[in-house]
Structures are given as structure tokens and as C-alpha cells.
mmCIF file of C-alpha atoms in Angstrom:
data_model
loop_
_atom_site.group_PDB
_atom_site.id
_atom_site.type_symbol
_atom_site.label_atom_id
_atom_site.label_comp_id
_atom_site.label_asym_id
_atom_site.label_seq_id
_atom_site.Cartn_x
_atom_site.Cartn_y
_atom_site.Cartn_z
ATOM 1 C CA UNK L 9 -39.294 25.603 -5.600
ATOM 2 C CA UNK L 10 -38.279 29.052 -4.972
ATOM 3 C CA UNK L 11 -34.721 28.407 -4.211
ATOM 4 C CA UNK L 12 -32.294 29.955 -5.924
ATOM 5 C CA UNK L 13 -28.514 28.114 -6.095
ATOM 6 C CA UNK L 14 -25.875 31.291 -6.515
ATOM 7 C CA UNK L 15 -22.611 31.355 -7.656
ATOM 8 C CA UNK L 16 -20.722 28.053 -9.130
ATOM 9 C CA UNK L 17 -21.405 25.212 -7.023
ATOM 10 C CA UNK L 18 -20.515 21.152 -7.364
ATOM 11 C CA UNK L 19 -22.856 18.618 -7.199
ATOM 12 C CA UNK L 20 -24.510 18.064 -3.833
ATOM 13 C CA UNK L 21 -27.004 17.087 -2.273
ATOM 14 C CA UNK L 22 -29.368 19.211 -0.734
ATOM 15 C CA UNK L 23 -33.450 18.271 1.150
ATOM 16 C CA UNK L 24 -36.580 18.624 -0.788
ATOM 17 C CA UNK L 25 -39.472 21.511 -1.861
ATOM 18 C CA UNK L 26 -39.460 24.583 -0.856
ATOM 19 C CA UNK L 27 -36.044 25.799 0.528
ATOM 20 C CA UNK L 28 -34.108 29.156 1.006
ATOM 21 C CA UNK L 29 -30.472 28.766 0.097
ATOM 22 C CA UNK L 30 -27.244 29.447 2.013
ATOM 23 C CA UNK L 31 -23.269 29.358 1.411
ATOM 24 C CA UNK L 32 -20.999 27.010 3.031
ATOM 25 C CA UNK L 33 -17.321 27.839 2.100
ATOM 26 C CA UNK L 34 -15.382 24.756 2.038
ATOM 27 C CA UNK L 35 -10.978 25.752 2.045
ATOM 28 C CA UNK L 36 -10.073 22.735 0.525
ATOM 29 C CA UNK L 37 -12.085 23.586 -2.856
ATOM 30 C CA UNK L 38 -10.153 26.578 -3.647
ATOM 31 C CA UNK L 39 -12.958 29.354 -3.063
ATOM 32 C CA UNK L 40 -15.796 27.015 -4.442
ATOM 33 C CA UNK L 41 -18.957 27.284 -2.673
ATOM 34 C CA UNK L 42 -21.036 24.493 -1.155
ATOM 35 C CA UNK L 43 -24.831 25.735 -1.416
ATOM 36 C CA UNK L 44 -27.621 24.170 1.204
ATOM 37 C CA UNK L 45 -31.713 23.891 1.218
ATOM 38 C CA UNK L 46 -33.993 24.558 4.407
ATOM 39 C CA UNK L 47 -36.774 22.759 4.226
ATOM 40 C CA UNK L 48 -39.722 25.088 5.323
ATOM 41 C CA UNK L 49 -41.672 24.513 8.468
ATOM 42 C CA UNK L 50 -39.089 22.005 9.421
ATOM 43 C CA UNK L 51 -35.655 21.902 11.204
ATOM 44 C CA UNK L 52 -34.835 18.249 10.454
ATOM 45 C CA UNK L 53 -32.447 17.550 7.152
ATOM 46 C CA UNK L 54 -31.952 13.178 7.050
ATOM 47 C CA UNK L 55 -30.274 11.554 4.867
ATOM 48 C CA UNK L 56 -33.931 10.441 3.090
ATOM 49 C CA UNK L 57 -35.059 14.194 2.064
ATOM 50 C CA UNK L 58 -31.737 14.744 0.223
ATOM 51 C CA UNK L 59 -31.695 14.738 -3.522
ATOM 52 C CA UNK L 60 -29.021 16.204 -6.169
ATOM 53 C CA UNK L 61 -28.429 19.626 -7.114
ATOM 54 C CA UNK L 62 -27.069 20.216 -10.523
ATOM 55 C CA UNK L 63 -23.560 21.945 -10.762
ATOM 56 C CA UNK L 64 -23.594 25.130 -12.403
ATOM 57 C CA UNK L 65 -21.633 23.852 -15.792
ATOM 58 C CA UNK L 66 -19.050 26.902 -14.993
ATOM 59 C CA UNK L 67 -17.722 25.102 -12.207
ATOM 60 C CA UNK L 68 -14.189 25.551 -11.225
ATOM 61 C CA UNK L 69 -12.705 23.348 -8.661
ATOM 62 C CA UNK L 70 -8.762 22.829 -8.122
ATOM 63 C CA UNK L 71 -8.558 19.621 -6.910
ATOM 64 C CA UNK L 72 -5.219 18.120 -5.858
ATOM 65 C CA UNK L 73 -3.611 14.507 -4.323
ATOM 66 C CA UNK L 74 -2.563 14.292 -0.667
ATOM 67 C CA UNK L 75 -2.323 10.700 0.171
ATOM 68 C CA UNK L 76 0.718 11.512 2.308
ATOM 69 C CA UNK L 77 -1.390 10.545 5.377
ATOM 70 C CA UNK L 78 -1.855 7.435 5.045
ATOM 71 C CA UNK L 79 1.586 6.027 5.132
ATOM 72 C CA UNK L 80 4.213 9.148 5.219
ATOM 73 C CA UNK L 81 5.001 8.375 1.204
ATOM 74 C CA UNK L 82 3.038 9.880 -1.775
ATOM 75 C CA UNK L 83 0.441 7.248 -2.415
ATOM 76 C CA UNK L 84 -1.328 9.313 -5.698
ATOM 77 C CA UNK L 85 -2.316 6.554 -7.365
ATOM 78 C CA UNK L 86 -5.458 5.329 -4.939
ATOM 79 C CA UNK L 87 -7.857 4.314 -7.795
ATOM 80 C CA UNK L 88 -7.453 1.986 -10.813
ATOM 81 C CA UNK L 89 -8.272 4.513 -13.276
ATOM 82 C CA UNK L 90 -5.910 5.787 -15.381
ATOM 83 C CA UNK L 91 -6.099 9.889 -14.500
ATOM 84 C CA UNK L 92 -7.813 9.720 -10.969
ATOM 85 C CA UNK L 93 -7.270 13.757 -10.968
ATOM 86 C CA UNK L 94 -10.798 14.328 -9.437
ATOM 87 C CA UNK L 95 -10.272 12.361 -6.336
ATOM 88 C CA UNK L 96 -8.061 13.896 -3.091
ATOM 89 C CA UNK L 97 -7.358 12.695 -0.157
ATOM 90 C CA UNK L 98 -9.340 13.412 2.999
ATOM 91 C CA UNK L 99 -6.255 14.454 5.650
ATOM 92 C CA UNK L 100 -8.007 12.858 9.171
ATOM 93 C CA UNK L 101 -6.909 14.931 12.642
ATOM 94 C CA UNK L 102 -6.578 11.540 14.086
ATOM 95 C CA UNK L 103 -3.419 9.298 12.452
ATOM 96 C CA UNK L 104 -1.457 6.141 12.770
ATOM 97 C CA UNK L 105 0.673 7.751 14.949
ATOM 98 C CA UNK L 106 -2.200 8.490 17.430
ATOM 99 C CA UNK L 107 -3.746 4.917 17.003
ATOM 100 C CA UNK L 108 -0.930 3.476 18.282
ATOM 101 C CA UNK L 109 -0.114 5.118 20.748
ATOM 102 C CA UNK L 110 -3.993 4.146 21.700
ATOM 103 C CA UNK L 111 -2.639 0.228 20.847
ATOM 104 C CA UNK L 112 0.595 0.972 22.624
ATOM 105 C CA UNK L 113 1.666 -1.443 19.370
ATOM 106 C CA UNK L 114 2.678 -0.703 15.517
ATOM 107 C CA UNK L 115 0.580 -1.493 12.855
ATOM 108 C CA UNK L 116 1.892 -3.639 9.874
ATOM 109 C CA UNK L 117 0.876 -6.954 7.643
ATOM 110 C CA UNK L 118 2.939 -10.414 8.377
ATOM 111 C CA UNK L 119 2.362 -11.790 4.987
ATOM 112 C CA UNK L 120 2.565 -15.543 5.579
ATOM 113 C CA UNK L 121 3.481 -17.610 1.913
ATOM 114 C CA UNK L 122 4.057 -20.941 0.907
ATOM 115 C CA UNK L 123 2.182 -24.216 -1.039
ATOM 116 C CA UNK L 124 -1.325 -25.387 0.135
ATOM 117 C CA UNK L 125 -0.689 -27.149 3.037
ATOM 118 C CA UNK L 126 2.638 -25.677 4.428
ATOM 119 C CA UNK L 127 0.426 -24.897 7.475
ATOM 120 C CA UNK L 128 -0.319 -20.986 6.931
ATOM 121 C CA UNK L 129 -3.681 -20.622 8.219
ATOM 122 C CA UNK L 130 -2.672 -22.778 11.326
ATOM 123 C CA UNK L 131 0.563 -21.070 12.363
ATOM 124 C CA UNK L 132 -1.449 -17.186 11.702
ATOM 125 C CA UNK L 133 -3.773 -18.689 14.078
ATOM 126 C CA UNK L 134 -1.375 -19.736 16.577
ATOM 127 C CA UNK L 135 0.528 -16.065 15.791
ATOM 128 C CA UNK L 136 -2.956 -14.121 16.512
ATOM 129 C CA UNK L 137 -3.894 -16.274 19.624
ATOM 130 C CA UNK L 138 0.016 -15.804 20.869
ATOM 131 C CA UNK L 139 0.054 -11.983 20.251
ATOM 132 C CA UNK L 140 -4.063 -11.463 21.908
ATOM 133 C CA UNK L 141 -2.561 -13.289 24.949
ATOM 134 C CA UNK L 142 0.001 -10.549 24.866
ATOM 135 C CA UNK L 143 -2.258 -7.960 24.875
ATOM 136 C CA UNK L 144 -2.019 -7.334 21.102
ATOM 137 C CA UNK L 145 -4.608 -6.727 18.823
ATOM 138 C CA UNK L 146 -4.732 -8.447 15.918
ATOM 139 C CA UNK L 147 -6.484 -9.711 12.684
ATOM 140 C CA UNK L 148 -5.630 -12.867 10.225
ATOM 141 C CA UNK L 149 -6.802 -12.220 6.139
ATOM 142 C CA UNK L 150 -7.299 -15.916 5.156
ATOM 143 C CA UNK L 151 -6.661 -16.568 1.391
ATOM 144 C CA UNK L 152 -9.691 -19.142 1.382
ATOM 145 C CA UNK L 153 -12.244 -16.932 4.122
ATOM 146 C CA UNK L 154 -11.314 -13.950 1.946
ATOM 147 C CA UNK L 155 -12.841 -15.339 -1.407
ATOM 148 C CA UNK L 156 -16.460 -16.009 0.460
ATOM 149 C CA UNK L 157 -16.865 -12.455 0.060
ATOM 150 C CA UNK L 158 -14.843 -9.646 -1.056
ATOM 151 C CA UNK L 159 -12.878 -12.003 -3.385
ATOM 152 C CA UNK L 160 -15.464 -14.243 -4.439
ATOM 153 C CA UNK L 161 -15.596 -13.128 -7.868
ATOM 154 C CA UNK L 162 -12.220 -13.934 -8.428
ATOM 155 C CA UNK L 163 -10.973 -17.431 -10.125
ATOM 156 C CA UNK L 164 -7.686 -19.267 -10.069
ATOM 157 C CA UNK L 165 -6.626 -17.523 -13.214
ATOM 158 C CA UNK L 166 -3.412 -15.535 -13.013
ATOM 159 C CA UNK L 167 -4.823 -12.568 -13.388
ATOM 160 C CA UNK L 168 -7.592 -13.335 -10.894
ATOM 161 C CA UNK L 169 -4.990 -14.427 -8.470
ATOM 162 C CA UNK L 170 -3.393 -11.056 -9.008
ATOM 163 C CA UNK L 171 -6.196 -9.127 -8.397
ATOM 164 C CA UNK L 172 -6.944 -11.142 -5.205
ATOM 165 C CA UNK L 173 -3.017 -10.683 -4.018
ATOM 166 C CA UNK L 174 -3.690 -7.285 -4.589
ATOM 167 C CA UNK L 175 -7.171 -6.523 -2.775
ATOM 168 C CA UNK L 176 -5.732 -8.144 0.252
ATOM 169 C CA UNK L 177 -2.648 -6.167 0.315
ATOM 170 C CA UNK L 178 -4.900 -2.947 -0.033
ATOM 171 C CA UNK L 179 -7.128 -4.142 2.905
ATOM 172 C CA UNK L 180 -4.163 -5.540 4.844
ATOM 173 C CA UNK L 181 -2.637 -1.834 4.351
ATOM 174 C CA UNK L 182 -5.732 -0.386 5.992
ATOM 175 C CA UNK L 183 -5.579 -2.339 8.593
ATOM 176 C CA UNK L 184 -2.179 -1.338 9.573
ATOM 177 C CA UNK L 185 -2.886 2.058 9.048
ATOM 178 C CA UNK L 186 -5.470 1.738 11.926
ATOM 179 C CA UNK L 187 -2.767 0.198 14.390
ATOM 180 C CA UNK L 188 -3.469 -3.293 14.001
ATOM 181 C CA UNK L 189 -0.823 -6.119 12.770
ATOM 182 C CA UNK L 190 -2.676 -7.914 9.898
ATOM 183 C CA UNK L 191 -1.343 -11.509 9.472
ATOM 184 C CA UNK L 192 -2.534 -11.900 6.103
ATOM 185 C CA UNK L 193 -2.174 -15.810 5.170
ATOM 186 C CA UNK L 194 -2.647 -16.963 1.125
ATOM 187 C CA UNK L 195 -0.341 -18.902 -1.027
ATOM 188 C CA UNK L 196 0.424 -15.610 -3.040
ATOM 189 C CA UNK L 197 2.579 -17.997 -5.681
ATOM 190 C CA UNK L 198 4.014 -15.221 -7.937
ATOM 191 C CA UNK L 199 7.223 -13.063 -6.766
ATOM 192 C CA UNK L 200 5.931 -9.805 -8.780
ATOM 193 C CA UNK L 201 2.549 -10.017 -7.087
ATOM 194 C CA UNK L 202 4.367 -10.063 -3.481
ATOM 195 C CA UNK L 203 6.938 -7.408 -4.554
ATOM 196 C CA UNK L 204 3.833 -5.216 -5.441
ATOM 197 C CA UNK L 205 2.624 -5.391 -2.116
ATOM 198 C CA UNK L 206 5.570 -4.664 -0.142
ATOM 199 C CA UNK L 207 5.749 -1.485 -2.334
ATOM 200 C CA UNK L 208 2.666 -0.301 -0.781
ATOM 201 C CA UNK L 209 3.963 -0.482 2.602
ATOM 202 C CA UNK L 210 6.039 1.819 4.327
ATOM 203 C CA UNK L 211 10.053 0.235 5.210
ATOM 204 C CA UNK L 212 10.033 -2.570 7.570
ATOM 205 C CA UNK L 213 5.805 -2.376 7.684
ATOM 206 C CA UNK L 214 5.407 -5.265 5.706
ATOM 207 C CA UNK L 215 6.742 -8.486 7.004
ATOM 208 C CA UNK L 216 7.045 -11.129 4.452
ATOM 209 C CA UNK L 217 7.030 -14.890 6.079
ATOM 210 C CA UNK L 218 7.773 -18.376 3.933
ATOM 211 C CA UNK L 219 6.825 -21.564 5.136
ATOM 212 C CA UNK L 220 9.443 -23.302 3.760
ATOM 213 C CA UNK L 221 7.668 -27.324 3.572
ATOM 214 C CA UNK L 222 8.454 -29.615 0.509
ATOM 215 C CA UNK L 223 6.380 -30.113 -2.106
ATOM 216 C CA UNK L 224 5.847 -33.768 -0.967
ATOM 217 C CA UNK L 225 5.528 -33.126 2.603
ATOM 218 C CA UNK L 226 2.390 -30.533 1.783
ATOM 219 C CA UNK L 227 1.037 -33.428 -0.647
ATOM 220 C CA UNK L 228 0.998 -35.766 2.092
ATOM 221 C CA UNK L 229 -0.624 -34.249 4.281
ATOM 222 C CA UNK L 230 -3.429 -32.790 2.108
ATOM 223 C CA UNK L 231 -5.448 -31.563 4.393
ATOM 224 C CA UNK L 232 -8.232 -30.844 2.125
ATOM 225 C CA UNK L 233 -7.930 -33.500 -0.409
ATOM 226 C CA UNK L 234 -6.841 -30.697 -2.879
ATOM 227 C CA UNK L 235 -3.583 -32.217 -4.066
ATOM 228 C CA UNK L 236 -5.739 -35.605 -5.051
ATOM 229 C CA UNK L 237 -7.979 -33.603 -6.909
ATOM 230 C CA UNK L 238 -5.364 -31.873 -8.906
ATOM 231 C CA UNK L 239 -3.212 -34.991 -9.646
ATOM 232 C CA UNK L 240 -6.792 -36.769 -10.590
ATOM 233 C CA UNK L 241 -6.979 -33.725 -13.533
ATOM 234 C CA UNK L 242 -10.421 -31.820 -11.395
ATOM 235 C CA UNK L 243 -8.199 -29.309 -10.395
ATOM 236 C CA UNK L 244 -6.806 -27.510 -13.278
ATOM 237 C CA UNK L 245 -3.647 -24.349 -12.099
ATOM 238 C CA UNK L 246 -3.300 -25.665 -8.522
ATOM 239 C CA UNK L 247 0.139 -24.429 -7.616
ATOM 240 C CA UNK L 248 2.762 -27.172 -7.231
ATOM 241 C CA UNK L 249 0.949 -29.395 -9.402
ATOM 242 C CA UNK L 250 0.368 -27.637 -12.702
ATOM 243 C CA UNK L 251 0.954 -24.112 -11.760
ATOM 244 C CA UNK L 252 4.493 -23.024 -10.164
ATOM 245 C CA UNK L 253 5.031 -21.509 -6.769
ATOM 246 C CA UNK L 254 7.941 -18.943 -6.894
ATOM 247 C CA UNK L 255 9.615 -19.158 -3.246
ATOM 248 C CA UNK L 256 10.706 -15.223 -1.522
ATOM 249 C CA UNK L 257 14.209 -14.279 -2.622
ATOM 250 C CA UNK L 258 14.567 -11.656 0.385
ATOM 251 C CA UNK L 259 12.002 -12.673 2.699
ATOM 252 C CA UNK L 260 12.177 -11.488 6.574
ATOM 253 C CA UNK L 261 11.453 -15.282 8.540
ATOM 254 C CA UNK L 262 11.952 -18.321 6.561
ATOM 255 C CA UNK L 263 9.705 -21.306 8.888
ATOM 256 C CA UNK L 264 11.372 -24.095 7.481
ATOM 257 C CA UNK L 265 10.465 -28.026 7.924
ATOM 258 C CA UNK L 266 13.506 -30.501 8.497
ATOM 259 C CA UNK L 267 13.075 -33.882 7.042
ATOM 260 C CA UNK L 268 10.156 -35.354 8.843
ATOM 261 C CA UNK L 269 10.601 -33.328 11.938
ATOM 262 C CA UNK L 270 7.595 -30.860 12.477
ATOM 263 C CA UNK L 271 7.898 -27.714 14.044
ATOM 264 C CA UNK L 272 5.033 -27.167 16.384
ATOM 265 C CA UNK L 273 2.802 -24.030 14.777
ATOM 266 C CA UNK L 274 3.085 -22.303 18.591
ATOM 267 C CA UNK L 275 6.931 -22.184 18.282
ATOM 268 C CA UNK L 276 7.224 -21.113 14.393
ATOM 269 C CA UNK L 277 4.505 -18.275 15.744
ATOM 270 C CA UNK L 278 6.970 -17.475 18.489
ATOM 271 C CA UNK L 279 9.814 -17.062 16.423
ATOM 272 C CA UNK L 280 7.663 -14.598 14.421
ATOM 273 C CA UNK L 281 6.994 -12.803 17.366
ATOM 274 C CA UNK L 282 10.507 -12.994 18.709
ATOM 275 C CA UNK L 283 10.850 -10.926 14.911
ATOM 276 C CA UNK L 284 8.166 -8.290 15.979
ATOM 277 C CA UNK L 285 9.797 -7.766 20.078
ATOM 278 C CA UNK L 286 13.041 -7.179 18.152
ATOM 279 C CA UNK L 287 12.023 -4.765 15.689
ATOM 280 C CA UNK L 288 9.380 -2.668 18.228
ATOM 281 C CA UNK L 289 6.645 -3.695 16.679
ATOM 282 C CA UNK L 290 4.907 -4.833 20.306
ATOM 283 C CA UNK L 291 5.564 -1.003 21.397
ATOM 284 C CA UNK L 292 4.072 1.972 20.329
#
């Protein structure tokens, strides 16, 4: 190839044989030039043709964090390694702000908790249908659909349930970024695990929810014949049995079950919504 790559340049990518080279300043690498490859005889560049040129090893980039976007707060710490000084932030023209305006709503997660079989998953259903008949757009994060595929590596172990708390809450916060309120429904047993998503939300975004059912009310019911298998010994950590649940301290709506009285789910979803008219969350 009779290219020739001038100046310091990061690793690209650029097409295949025979190419004439080209500069492509890029302001957010402070001066650092981008180089590109023509392919001869051909004006197409896919995807396929590209392949990796090598950075000249006297490289120079100034990178720096911006996370600001996402949120309005300083979010620098967007990757689980311990230094993640060569990743920035990509600032987007388009923002929350302008999605929902779009939505005519504000995004943010309802973070339903409480014991297996406090009725979660049925009263974020009756929440999403009650808000998408109100012209709202919506989307539930089930603890148990979640772990057939992003969590599905995950166990019961405590620090498995911690990393699953936690993936939600990062994909929950992406979700209200983009406008949309995220009803995100798991058991979530452990305070410090709910306490470390709120802190990724902005004040108010995150809207923390406790269905407040007894112990034996949730055993009776059993809805998936997980309490049986727990008390029988198959179930080893299941929370209430053998593993504790830690109830919200400061949570924003407490649904709470009176003796054997049930709350249907459609009113405990309208009181949640009541929550959201108050607060201007149905408004952009």
C-alpha cells in the first residue's frame, strides 16, 4: 500500500489496499488528527472494507469527562474500572429536555419493592396500562423477565443480587433519560442497593414505591409455589424465608395491605399516578 499515515494519529479504522490519505480534524481531541484511506477505483467505504490503522506510538490525546448531559450532575464515573480516564462523554444536540417536550411527559424510574408476592409485577402492569391509556409512554423492567437475558448470568447471591439491582438502575436511568417513565419492578431486598440507585438519579427522578403486604399474606398466596419450595429447603436465600428483606425508610408511596382487605392493583396504580399528576411528571 502506498499510503502514507502523517502526523500522530489514534487508532482507527480506515478501508483496504491501495489508498491516498487525508486529515480529518476532530475539536474534541485537542488538535489530534483523524487520518482516512480512499480506496482506488472506488467511491464506496462500508463498514466490511474497514480494518485498523496503528497509532503512531507518539500519540497525544487530552481526553476529558463530560457526563453532565446525561442528567445535569457530574456522572464521571460511567465504567467499572477503576481510572476510566480514556473514556468521555459524547455531548448529543438532542437532550432530555427536547425528548420531552416530544413526550409532552418527564422521564423518571418508579422503583416498585417489596417480598415475592406483594403483587409488583401486577400493580406495574396495571400502572403502565393506566398511564398508555393516558397517553403516556411507558416501559415496566421486570426483576424475573430481566434475568432471561441481560441478567441471566446473575444468581441469588448477594453480590449477584447487587449487580442485578444495579444493571437495572443503569438501564432504568437510560430510559428516563430518553423521556420515558420506567416502572422498574424487583424485590431489590437490601436498603444500600436501593440507596445506590436513587443516587444515580437526578432529585425527585427516581420514585421509590413499597408494597407494604405481610410476610404471611405474600406466603399465602404464593403465586409461584416459591415460598413452598423455600420452606421445603430447594430454595436456599429466598428473601423472607432465609434471606431478610429490609423495608424503605424514606420511600415516596407506601401501597399498603389492611388485614385481609385487598386493594385492587388499578387503584394502588392510581394512587401512584395521582403521585406523578402532582409532581408534573404527566407534563413536559
Amino acid at each position: 500500500m502506498n499510503a502514507v499515515v502523517k502526523g500522530p494519529r489514534p487508532l482507527i479504522c480506515g478501508p483496504p489496499r491501495g489508498a491516498e490519505s487525508g486529515p480529518l480534524a476532530v475539536p474534541s481531541l485537542s488538535g489530534a488528527k483523524l487520518g482516512f484511506l480512499r480506496v482506488k477505483g472506488s467511491n464506496a467505504i462500508g463498514s466490511r472494507f474497514l480494518r485498523p490503522i496503528k497509532a503512531m506510538e507518539d500519540s497525544s490525546v487530552s481526553l476529558r469527562n463530560d457526563c453532565a448531559a446525561i442528567s445535569g450532575r457530574n456522572l464521571r464515573q460511567m465504567s467499572t474500572m477503576e481510572n476510566p480516564t480514556n473514556i468521555v462523554w459524547h455531548k448529543s444536540p438532542v437532550e432530555k429536555l427536547d425528548r420531552q417536550h416530544l413526550l409532552q411527559q418527564k422521564g423518571c424510574v418508579i422503583w416498585i419493592t417489596g417480598l415475592s408476592g406483594s403483587g409488583k409485577s401486577t400493580v406495574a402492569c396495571a400502572l403502565s396500562q393506566g398511564l398508555h391509556m393516558r397517553g403516556k409512554l411507558t416501559y415496566i423492567l421486570d426483576g424475573d423477565n430481566v434475568r432471561h437475558g441481560l441478567n441471566r448470568d446473575l444468581s441469588f447471591k448477594a453480590e449477584d443480587r447487587a449487580e442485578n439491582i444495579r444493571r437495572i438502575a443503569e438501564v432504568a436511568r437510560l430510559f428516563a433519560d430518553a423521556g420515558i417513565i420506567c416502572i422498574a419492578s424487583l424485590i431489590s431486598p437490601y436498603r444500600k442497593d436501593r440507596d445506590v440507585c436513587r443516587a444515580l438519579f437526578p432529585e425527585g427522578d427516581f420514585i421509590e414505591v413499597f408494597m407494604d403486604v405481610p410476610l404471611h399474606v405474600c406466603e399465602n398466596r404464593d403465586p409461584k409455589g416459591l415460598y413452598k419450595l423455600a420452606r421445603a429447603g430447594k430454595i436456599k436465600g429466598f428473601t423472607g424465608v432465609d434471606d431478610p428483606y429490609e423495608p424503605p425508610l424514606n420511600c415516596e408511596i407506601v401501597l399498603q395491605q389492611k388485614g385481609r382487605d385487598c386493594v385492587p392493583p388499578g387503584e394502588m396504580a392510581e394512587t401512584v399516578i395521582a403521585y406523578l399528576e402532582e409532581k408534573g411528571y404527566l407534563q413536559a
